[in-house]
Tab-separated table of N, CA and C in Angstrom:
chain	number	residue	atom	x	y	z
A	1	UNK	N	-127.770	-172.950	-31.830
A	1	UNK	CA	-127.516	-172.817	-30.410
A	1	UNK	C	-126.394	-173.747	-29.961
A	2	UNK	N	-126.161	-175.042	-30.222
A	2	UNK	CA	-125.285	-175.956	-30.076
A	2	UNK	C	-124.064	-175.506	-30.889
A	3	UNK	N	-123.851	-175.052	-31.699
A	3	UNK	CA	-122.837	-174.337	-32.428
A	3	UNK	C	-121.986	-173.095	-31.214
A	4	UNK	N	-123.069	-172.297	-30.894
A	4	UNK	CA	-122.429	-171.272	-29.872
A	4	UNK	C	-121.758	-172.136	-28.683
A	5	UNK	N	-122.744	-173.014	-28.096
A	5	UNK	CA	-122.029	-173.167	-26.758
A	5	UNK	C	-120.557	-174.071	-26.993
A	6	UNK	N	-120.680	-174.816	-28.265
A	6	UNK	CA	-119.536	-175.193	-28.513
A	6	UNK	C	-118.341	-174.482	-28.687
A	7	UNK	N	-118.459	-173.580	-29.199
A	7	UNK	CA	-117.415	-171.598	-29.555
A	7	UNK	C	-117.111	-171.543	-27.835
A	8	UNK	N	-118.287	-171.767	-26.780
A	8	UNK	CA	-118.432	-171.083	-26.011
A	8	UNK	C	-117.613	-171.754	-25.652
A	9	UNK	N	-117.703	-173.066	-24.834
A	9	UNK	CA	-116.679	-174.156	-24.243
A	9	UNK	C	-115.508	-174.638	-24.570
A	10	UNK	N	-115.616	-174.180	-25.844
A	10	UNK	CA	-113.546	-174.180	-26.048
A	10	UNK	C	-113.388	-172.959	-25.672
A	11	UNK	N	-113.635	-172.015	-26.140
A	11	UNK	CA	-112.920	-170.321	-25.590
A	11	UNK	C	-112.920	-170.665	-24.120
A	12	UNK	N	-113.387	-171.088	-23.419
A	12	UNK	CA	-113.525	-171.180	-22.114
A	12	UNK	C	-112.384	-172.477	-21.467
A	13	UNK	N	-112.261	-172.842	-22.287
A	13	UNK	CA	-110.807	-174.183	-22.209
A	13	UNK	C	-110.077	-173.781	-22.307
A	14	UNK	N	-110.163	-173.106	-23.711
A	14	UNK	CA	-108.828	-172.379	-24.202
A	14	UNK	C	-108.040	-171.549	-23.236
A	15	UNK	N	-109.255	-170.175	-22.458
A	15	UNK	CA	-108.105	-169.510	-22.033
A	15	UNK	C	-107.773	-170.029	-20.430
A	16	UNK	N	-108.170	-171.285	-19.796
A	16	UNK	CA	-108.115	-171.927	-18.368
A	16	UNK	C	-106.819	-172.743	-19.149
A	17	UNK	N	-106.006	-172.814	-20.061
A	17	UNK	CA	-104.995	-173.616	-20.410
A	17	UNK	C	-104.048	-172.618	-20.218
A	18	UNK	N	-104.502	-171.332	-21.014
A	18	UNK	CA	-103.855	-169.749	-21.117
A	18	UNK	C	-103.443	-169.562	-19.746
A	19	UNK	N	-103.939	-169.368	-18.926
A	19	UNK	CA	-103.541	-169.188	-17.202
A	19	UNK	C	-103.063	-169.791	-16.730
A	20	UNK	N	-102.841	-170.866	-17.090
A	20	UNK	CA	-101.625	-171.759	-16.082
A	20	UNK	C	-100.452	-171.703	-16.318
A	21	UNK	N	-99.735	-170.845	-14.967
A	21	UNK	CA	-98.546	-170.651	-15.586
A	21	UNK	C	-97.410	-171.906	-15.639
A	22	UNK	N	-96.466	-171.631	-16.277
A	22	UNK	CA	-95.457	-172.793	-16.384
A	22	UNK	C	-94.350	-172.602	-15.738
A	23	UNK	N	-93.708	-173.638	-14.834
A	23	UNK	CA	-92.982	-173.393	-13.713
A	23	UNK	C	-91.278	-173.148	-14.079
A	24	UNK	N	-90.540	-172.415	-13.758
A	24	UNK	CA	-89.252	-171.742	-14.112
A	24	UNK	C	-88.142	-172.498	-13.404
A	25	UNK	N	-87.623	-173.206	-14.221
A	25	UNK	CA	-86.473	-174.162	-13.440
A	25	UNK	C	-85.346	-173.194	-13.576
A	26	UNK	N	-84.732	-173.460	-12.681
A	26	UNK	CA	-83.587	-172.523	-12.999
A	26	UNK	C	-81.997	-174.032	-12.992
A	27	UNK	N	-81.258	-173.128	-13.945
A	27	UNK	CA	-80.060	-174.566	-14.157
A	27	UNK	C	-78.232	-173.861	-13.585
A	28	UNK	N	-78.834	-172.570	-13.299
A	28	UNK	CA	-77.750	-171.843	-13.148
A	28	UNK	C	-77.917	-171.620	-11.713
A	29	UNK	N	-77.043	-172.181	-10.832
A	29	UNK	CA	-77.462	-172.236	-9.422
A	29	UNK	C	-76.820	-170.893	-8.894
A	30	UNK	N	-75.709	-170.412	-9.368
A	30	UNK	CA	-75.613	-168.665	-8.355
A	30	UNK	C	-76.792	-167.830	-9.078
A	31	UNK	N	-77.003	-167.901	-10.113
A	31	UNK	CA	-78.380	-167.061	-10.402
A	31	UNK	C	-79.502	-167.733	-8.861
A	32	UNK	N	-80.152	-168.894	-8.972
A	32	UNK	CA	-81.014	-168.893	-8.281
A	32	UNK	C	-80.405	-168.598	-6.665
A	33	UNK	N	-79.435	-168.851	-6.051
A	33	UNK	CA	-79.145	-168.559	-4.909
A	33	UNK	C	-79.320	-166.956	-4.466
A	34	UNK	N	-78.829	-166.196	-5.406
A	34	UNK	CA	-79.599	-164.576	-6.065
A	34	UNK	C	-81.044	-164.634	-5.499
A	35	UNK	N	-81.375	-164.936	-6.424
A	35	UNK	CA	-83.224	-164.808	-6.472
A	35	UNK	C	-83.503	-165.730	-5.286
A	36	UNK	N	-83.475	-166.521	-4.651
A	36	UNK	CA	-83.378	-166.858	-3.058
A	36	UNK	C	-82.969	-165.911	-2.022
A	37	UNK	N	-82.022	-165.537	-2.194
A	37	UNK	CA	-81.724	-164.694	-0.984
A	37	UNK	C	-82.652	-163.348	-1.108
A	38	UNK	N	-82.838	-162.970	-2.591
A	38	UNK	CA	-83.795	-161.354	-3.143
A	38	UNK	C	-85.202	-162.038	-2.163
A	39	UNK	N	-86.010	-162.460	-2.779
A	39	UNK	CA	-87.071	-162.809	-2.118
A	39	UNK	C	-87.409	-163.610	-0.811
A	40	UNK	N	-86.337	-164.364	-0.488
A	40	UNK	CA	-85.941	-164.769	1.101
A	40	UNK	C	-87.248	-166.396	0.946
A	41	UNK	N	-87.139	-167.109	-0.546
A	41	UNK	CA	-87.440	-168.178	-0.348
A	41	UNK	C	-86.528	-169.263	-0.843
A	42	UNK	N	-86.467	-170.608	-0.103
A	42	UNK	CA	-85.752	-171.610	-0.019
A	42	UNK	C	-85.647	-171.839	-1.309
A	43	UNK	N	-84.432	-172.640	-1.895
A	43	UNK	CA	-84.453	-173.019	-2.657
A	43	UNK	C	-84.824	-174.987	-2.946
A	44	UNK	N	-85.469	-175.391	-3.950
A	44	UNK	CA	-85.711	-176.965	-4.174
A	44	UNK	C	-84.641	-177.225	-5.375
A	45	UNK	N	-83.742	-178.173	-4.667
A	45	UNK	CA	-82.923	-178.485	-5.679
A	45	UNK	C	-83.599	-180.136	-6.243
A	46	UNK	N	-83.484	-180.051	-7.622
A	46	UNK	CA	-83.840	-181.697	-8.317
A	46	UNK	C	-82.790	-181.837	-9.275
A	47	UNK	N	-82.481	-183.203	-8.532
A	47	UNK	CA	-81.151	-183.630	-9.082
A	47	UNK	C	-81.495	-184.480	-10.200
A	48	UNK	N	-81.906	-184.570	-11.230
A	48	UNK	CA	-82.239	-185.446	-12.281
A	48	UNK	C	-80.717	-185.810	-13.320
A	49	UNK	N	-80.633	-187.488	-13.542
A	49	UNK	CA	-79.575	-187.815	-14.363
A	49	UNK	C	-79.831	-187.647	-15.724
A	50	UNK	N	-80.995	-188.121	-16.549
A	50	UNK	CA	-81.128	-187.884	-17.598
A	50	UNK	C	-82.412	-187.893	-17.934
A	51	UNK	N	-82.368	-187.887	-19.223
A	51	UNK	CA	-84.320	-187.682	-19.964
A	51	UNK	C	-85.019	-188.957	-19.703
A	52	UNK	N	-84.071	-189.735	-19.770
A	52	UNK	CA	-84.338	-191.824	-20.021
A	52	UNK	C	-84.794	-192.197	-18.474
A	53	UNK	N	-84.308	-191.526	-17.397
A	53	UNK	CA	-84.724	-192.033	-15.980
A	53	UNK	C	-86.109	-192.101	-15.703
A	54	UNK	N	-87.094	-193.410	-15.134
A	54	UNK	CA	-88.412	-193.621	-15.560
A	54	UNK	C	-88.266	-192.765	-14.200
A	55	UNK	N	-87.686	-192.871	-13.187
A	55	UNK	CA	-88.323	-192.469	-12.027
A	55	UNK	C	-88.487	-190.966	-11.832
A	56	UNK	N	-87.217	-190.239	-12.317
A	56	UNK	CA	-87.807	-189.023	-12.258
A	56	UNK	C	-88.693	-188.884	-13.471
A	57	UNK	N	-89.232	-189.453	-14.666
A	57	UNK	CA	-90.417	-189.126	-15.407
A	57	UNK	C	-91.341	-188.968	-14.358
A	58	UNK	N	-91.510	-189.927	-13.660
A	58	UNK	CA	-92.809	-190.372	-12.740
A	58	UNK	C	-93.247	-189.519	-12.014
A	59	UNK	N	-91.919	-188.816	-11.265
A	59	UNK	CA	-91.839	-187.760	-10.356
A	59	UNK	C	-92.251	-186.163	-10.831
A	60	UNK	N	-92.123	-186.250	-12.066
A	60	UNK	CA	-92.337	-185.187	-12.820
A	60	UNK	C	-93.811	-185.188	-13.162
A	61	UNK	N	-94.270	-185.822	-13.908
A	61	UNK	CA	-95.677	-186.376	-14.496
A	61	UNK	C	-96.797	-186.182	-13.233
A	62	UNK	N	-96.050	-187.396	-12.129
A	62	UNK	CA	-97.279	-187.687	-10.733
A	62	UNK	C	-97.181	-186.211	-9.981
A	63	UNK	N	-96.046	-185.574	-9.689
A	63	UNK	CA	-95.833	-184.539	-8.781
A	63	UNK	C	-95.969	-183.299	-9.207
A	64	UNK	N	-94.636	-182.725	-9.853
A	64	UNK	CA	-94.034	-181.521	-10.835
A	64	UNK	C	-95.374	-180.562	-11.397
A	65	UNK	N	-95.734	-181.765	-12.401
A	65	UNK	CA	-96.830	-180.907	-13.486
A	65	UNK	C	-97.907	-180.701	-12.955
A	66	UNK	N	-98.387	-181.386	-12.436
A	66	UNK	CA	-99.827	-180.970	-11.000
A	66	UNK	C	-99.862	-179.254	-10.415
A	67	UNK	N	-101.284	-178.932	-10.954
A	67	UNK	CA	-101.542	-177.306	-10.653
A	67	UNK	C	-101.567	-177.052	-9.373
A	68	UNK	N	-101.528	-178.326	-7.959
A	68	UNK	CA	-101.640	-178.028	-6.729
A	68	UNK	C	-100.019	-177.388	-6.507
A	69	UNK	N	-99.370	-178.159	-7.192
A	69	UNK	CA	-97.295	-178.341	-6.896
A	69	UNK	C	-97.201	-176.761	-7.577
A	70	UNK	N	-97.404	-176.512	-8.638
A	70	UNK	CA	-97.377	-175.464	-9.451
A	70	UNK	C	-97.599	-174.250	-8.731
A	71	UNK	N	-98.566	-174.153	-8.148
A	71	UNK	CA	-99.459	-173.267	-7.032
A	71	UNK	C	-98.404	-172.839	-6.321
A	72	UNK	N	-98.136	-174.093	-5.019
A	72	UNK	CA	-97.557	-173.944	-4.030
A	72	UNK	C	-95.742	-173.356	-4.817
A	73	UNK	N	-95.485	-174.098	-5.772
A	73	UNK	CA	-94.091	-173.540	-5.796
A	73	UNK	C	-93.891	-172.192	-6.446
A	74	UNK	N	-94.644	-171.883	-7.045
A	74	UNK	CA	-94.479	-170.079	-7.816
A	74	UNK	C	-94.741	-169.590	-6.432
A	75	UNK	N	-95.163	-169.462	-5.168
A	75	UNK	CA	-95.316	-169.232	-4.043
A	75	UNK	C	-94.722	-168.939	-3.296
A	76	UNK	N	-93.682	-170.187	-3.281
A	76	UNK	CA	-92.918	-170.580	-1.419
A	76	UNK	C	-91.833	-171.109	-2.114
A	77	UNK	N	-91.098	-171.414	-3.745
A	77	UNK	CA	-89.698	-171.874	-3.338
A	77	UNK	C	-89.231	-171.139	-4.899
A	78	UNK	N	-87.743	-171.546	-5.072
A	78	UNK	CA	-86.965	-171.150	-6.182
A	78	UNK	C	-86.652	-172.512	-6.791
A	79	UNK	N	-86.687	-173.008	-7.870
A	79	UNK	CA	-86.712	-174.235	-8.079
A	79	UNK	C	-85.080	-173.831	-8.865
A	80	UNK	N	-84.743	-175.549	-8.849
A	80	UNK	CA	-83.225	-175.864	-9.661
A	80	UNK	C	-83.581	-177.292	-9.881
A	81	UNK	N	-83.117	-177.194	-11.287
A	81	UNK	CA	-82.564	-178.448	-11.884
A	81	UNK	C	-81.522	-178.876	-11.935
């Protein structure tokens, strides 16, 4: 019995990892100004300098990757990097 629910509770992890979708930066800004004006939502521009910058890590990690941010932005904006 402990064998199943264990099967049970990863399959059940597994596919709540499966559903979250992953958010679409776009790096080509007349493409996204496109897909802004098509769907008539704003665009979020993030200006990041490099991989090494702690602060946008932080910003990314504390904010970005969060399923609330995720939510709201497949939603309401066109993102750019």
């Amino acid at each position: 019995m402990k064998k199943i629910l264990a099967v049970l509770l990863l399959a059940l992890s597994l596919t709540s990892f499966a559903q979250q979708k992953e958010l679409v930066w776009h790096t080509d800004v007349n493409k996204a100004i496109n897909i802004s004006s098509q769907t008539g939502k704003p665009l979020f521009l993030f200006f990041t300098g490099s991989d090494w910058c702690g602060w946008c890590k932080k910003l990314v990690s504390e904010v970005f990757n969060k399923a609330e941010f995720k939510n709201w932005a497949t939603k309401n904006i066109v993102l750019v990097e």
